[in-house]
mmCIF file of C-alpha atoms in Angstrom:
data_model
loop_
_atom_site.group_PDB
_atom_site.id
_atom_site.type_symbol
_atom_site.label_atom_id
_atom_site.label_comp_id
_atom_site.label_asym_id
_atom_site.label_seq_id
_atom_site.Cartn_x
_atom_site.Cartn_y
_atom_site.Cartn_z
ATOM 1 C CA MET A 1 -116.811 -195.490 -132.427
ATOM 2 C CA SER A 2 -118.493 -198.845 -131.742
ATOM 3 C CA ILE A 3 -120.517 -199.933 -128.747
ATOM 4 C CA MET A 4 -119.082 -203.141 -127.322
ATOM 5 C CA PRO A 5 -121.219 -206.310 -126.865
ATOM 6 C CA ASP A 6 -121.622 -208.686 -123.935
ATOM 7 C CA HIS A 7 -118.972 -211.195 -125.100
ATOM 8 C CA TRP A 8 -116.331 -208.434 -125.323
ATOM 9 C CA ILE A 9 -117.245 -207.092 -121.860
ATOM 10 C CA ARG A 10 -117.098 -210.640 -120.418
ATOM 11 C CA ARG A 11 -113.692 -211.299 -122.010
ATOM 12 C CA MET A 12 -112.235 -207.985 -120.824
ATOM 13 C CA ALA A 13 -113.511 -208.619 -117.288
ATOM 14 C CA ALA A 14 -112.057 -212.152 -117.234
ATOM 15 C CA GLU A 15 -108.726 -211.460 -118.943
ATOM 16 C CA HIS A 16 -107.974 -207.879 -117.845
ATOM 17 C CA GLY A 17 -109.964 -207.327 -114.635
ATOM 18 C CA MET A 18 -111.985 -204.563 -116.315
ATOM 19 C CA ILE A 19 -114.862 -205.058 -113.817
ATOM 20 C CA GLU A 20 -114.385 -206.608 -110.363
ATOM 21 C CA PRO A 21 -116.448 -208.253 -109.001
ATOM 22 C CA PHE A 22 -118.072 -209.236 -112.295
ATOM 23 C CA VAL A 23 -121.579 -210.697 -112.595
ATOM 24 C CA GLU A 24 -121.820 -212.687 -115.858
ATOM 25 C CA ALA A 25 -125.593 -212.506 -116.353
ATOM 26 C CA GLN A 26 -128.267 -210.063 -115.301
ATOM 27 C CA ARG A 27 -129.741 -210.730 -111.873
ATOM 28 C CA ARG A 28 -133.279 -209.480 -111.582
ATOM 29 C CA GLU A 29 -135.396 -211.716 -109.329
ATOM 30 C CA GLY A 30 -136.741 -209.455 -106.568
ATOM 31 C CA VAL A 31 -134.032 -206.812 -107.122
ATOM 32 C CA ILE A 32 -133.347 -203.902 -109.433
ATOM 33 C CA SER A 33 -131.340 -205.692 -112.121
ATOM 34 C CA TYR A 34 -127.557 -205.724 -112.245
ATOM 35 C CA GLY A 35 -124.823 -207.550 -114.140
ATOM 36 C CA LEU A 36 -123.945 -208.091 -117.797
ATOM 37 C CA SER A 37 -126.516 -207.068 -120.411
ATOM 38 C CA SER A 38 -126.439 -207.232 -124.220
ATOM 39 C CA TYR A 39 -124.446 -204.019 -124.710
ATOM 40 C CA GLY A 40 -123.507 -202.886 -121.246
ATOM 41 C CA TYR A 41 -123.030 -203.622 -117.595
ATOM 42 C CA ASP A 42 -125.501 -202.689 -114.857
ATOM 43 C CA ALA A 43 -123.512 -201.733 -111.761
ATOM 44 C CA ARG A 44 -124.682 -201.906 -108.152
ATOM 45 C CA ALA A 45 -124.903 -199.136 -105.565
ATOM 46 C CA ALA A 46 -122.731 -199.728 -102.505
ATOM 47 C CA ASP A 47 -124.167 -199.457 -98.989
ATOM 48 C CA GLU A 48 -122.443 -196.111 -98.292
ATOM 49 C CA PHE A 49 -124.441 -192.932 -98.941
ATOM 50 C CA LYS A 50 -123.702 -189.232 -98.530
ATOM 51 C CA ILE A 51 -126.982 -187.324 -98.411
ATOM 52 C CA PHE A 52 -127.008 -183.590 -99.074
ATOM 53 C CA THR A 53 -128.651 -181.654 -96.266
ATOM 54 C CA ASN A 54 -129.066 -178.015 -95.363
ATOM 55 C CA VAL A 55 -128.821 -178.489 -91.591
ATOM 56 C CA ASP A 56 -125.694 -176.318 -91.262
ATOM 57 C CA ASN A 57 -126.564 -173.888 -94.104
ATOM 58 C CA ALA A 58 -123.485 -175.033 -96.026
ATOM 59 C CA VAL A 59 -122.807 -173.649 -99.497
ATOM 60 C CA VAL A 60 -121.890 -176.121 -102.239
ATOM 61 C CA ASP A 61 -118.680 -174.824 -103.811
ATOM 62 C CA PRO A 62 -116.766 -177.133 -106.196
ATOM 63 C CA LYS A 63 -113.578 -175.075 -105.606
ATOM 64 C CA ALA A 64 -113.781 -175.277 -101.817
ATOM 65 C CA PHE A 65 -115.921 -178.294 -101.111
ATOM 66 C CA SER A 66 -116.935 -178.949 -97.510
ATOM 67 C CA GLU A 67 -118.440 -182.125 -96.083
ATOM 68 C CA ASP A 68 -120.650 -179.938 -93.831
ATOM 69 C CA GLY A 69 -123.460 -180.281 -96.380
ATOM 70 C CA PHE A 70 -123.614 -184.085 -96.002
ATOM 71 C CA VAL A 71 -125.001 -186.674 -93.662
ATOM 72 C CA THR A 72 -123.307 -190.060 -94.123
ATOM 73 C CA ARG A 73 -125.349 -193.254 -93.832
ATOM 74 C CA LYS A 74 -124.440 -196.906 -94.270
ATOM 75 C CA GLY A 75 -127.078 -199.567 -94.810
ATOM 76 C CA PRO A 76 -129.250 -201.547 -97.223
ATOM 77 C CA VAL A 77 -131.478 -198.580 -98.148
ATOM 78 C CA CYS A 78 -131.021 -194.830 -98.464
ATOM 79 C CA ILE A 79 -133.939 -192.414 -98.257
ATOM 80 C CA ILE A 80 -133.275 -189.358 -100.402
ATOM 81 C CA PRO A 81 -135.207 -186.310 -99.183
ATOM 82 C CA PRO A 82 -137.530 -184.513 -101.629
ATOM 83 C CA ASN A 83 -135.732 -182.400 -104.241
ATOM 84 C CA SER A 84 -132.390 -183.530 -102.875
ATOM 85 C CA PHE A 85 -129.330 -185.455 -103.891
ATOM 86 C CA VAL A 86 -127.195 -188.363 -102.691
ATOM 87 C CA LEU A 87 -123.744 -189.693 -103.534
ATOM 88 C CA THR A 88 -122.863 -193.373 -103.434
ATOM 89 C CA HIS A 89 -120.330 -195.500 -105.269
ATOM 90 C CA THR A 90 -120.385 -198.689 -107.262
ATOM 91 C CA VAL A 91 -119.714 -202.039 -105.646
ATOM 92 C CA GLU A 92 -117.646 -202.780 -108.746
ATOM 93 C CA TYR A 93 -114.111 -201.535 -109.395
ATOM 94 C CA PHE A 94 -113.488 -200.603 -113.054
ATOM 95 C CA ARG A 95 -110.275 -200.567 -115.132
ATOM 96 C CA ILE A 96 -110.974 -198.868 -118.449
ATOM 97 C CA PRO A 97 -108.844 -199.865 -121.475
ATOM 98 C CA ARG A 98 -106.819 -197.177 -123.233
ATOM 99 C CA ASP A 99 -108.952 -197.205 -126.400
ATOM 100 C CA VAL A 100 -112.352 -197.191 -124.647
ATOM 101 C CA LEU A 101 -114.669 -194.471 -123.318
ATOM 102 C CA VAL A 102 -117.484 -195.524 -120.967
ATOM 103 C CA ILE A 103 -120.753 -193.649 -120.506
ATOM 104 C CA CYS A 104 -122.899 -194.012 -117.368
ATOM 105 C CA LEU A 105 -126.674 -193.929 -117.772
ATOM 106 C CA GLY A 106 -129.426 -194.161 -115.174
ATOM 107 C CA LYS A 107 -131.668 -197.217 -114.878
ATOM 108 C CA SER A 108 -135.226 -196.824 -116.136
ATOM 109 C CA THR A 109 -136.717 -198.282 -112.933
ATOM 110 C CA TYR A 110 -135.320 -195.354 -110.934
ATOM 111 C CA ALA A 111 -135.975 -192.808 -113.700
ATOM 112 C CA ARG A 112 -139.669 -193.769 -113.674
ATOM 113 C CA CYS A 113 -139.678 -192.900 -109.960
ATOM 114 C CA GLY A 114 -138.145 -189.458 -110.558
ATOM 115 C CA LEU A 115 -134.615 -190.479 -109.538
ATOM 116 C CA ILE A 116 -131.994 -189.341 -112.021
ATOM 117 C CA VAL A 117 -128.418 -190.640 -112.213
ATOM 118 C CA ASN A 118 -126.016 -188.038 -113.556
ATOM 119 C CA VAL A 119 -124.486 -189.034 -116.907
ATOM 120 C CA THR A 120 -120.767 -189.525 -116.264
ATOM 121 C CA PRO A 121 -117.924 -190.551 -118.599
ATOM 122 C CA LEU A 122 -115.205 -192.975 -117.520
ATOM 123 C CA GLU A 123 -112.179 -191.891 -119.508
ATOM 124 C CA PRO A 124 -109.565 -194.111 -121.187
ATOM 125 C CA GLU A 125 -107.287 -195.767 -118.596
ATOM 126 C CA TRP A 126 -109.264 -194.461 -115.624
ATOM 127 C CA GLU A 127 -109.761 -196.936 -112.794
ATOM 128 C CA GLY A 128 -111.639 -197.043 -109.516
ATOM 129 C CA GLN A 129 -115.054 -197.366 -107.952
ATOM 130 C CA VAL A 130 -117.395 -194.921 -109.651
ATOM 131 C CA THR A 131 -118.975 -192.199 -107.526
ATOM 132 C CA ILE A 132 -122.652 -192.090 -108.504
ATOM 133 C CA GLU A 133 -124.769 -188.948 -108.171
ATOM 134 C CA ILE A 134 -128.515 -189.541 -107.755
ATOM 135 C CA SER A 135 -131.035 -186.680 -107.747
ATOM 136 C CA ASN A 136 -134.530 -187.035 -106.328
ATOM 137 C CA THR A 137 -136.566 -184.723 -108.558
ATOM 138 C CA THR A 138 -139.834 -185.478 -106.774
ATOM 139 C CA PRO A 139 -141.564 -183.660 -103.888
ATOM 140 C CA LEU A 140 -141.551 -186.999 -101.977
ATOM 141 C CA PRO A 141 -138.847 -188.983 -100.166
ATOM 142 C CA ALA A 142 -137.429 -191.760 -102.383
ATOM 143 C CA LYS A 143 -135.556 -195.008 -101.717
ATOM 144 C CA VAL A 144 -132.340 -196.278 -103.299
ATOM 145 C CA TYR A 145 -131.299 -199.861 -102.603
ATOM 146 C CA ALA A 146 -127.726 -200.925 -101.855
ATOM 147 C CA ASN A 147 -126.284 -203.954 -103.665
ATOM 148 C CA GLU A 148 -128.845 -203.607 -106.457
ATOM 149 C CA GLY A 149 -128.582 -202.032 -109.910
ATOM 150 C CA VAL A 150 -128.281 -198.251 -109.981
ATOM 151 C CA CYS A 151 -126.853 -197.438 -113.431
ATOM 152 C CA GLN A 152 -125.695 -198.956 -116.694
ATOM 153 C CA PHE A 153 -122.283 -198.501 -118.293
ATOM 154 C CA LEU A 154 -121.900 -198.533 -122.080
ATOM 155 C CA PHE A 155 -118.431 -199.271 -123.477
ATOM 156 C CA LEU A 156 -117.483 -197.343 -126.631
ATOM 157 C CA SER A 157 -114.374 -198.416 -128.523
ATOM 158 C CA GLY A 158 -112.480 -195.643 -130.309
ATOM 159 C CA GLU A 159 -110.875 -195.984 -133.751
ATOM 160 C CA SER A 160 -107.520 -195.828 -131.999
ATOM 161 C CA ALA A 161 -106.094 -195.084 -128.579
ATOM 162 C CA PRO A 162 -105.889 -191.395 -127.594
ATOM 163 C CA GLU A 163 -102.557 -189.583 -127.475
ATOM 164 C CA VAL A 164 -103.107 -188.822 -123.778
ATOM 165 C CA SER A 165 -105.184 -190.982 -121.423
ATOM 166 C CA TYR A 166 -106.582 -190.229 -117.963
ATOM 167 C CA ALA A 167 -103.692 -192.199 -116.444
ATOM 168 C CA ASP A 168 -101.150 -190.225 -118.514
ATOM 169 C CA ARG A 169 -102.648 -186.979 -117.129
ATOM 170 C CA ARG A 170 -102.546 -188.395 -113.595
ATOM 171 C CA GLY A 171 -106.233 -187.553 -113.203
ATOM 172 C CA LYS A 172 -107.368 -186.462 -109.752
ATOM 173 C CA TYR A 173 -109.976 -189.233 -109.385
ATOM 174 C CA MET A 174 -107.663 -192.113 -110.362
ATOM 175 C CA GLY A 175 -107.902 -195.204 -108.158
ATOM 176 C CA GLN A 176 -110.743 -193.879 -106.023
ATOM 177 C CA ARG A 177 -112.475 -196.183 -103.558
ATOM 178 C CA GLY A 178 -115.640 -195.182 -101.777
ATOM 179 C CA VAL A 179 -117.400 -191.897 -102.438
ATOM 180 C CA ALA A 180 -114.942 -189.382 -103.920
ATOM 181 C CA LEU A 181 -115.947 -185.787 -103.215
ATOM 182 C CA PRO A 182 -115.198 -182.933 -105.649
ATOM 183 C CA ARG A 183 -111.513 -182.036 -105.947
ATOM 184 C CA LEU A 184 -109.852 -179.066 -107.568
#
């Protein structure tokens, strides 16, 4: 498995719509960086946030998920309560090639503030906006900024295409737009 460089990512975005919209160089002046890097792509958080709350004493159950445990906010900033969690999605829409696996990693700027992005794979031939899970591990409220970098995607090329891709399996999160909640 090889990690793919900037020129490959740029070509795949231009010729195959792998990332839309695509930012060709890292933007970093006054913002948390986003765009193409040497061996990855830093994606932006959208301005839609679902903040976990315990107002209604909801139970989080992945087999019977209820939106009762969320408060939805839209705006340029999201305040994550102490020891809590928020869902957002990427501004970018991704189309993953059949012979590629993508790994999502958190940005160090947020990690140094105690905000952790869950490591998520994007499987071969998956497409959509990526739902991003951000945990505030601190005892203090923490900010996340919309339209700025939130995570980095690394593109790993396999020796060959898999026998069965995410699209072949008709995966339940295929083509998602916005925040996709857990599905069974």
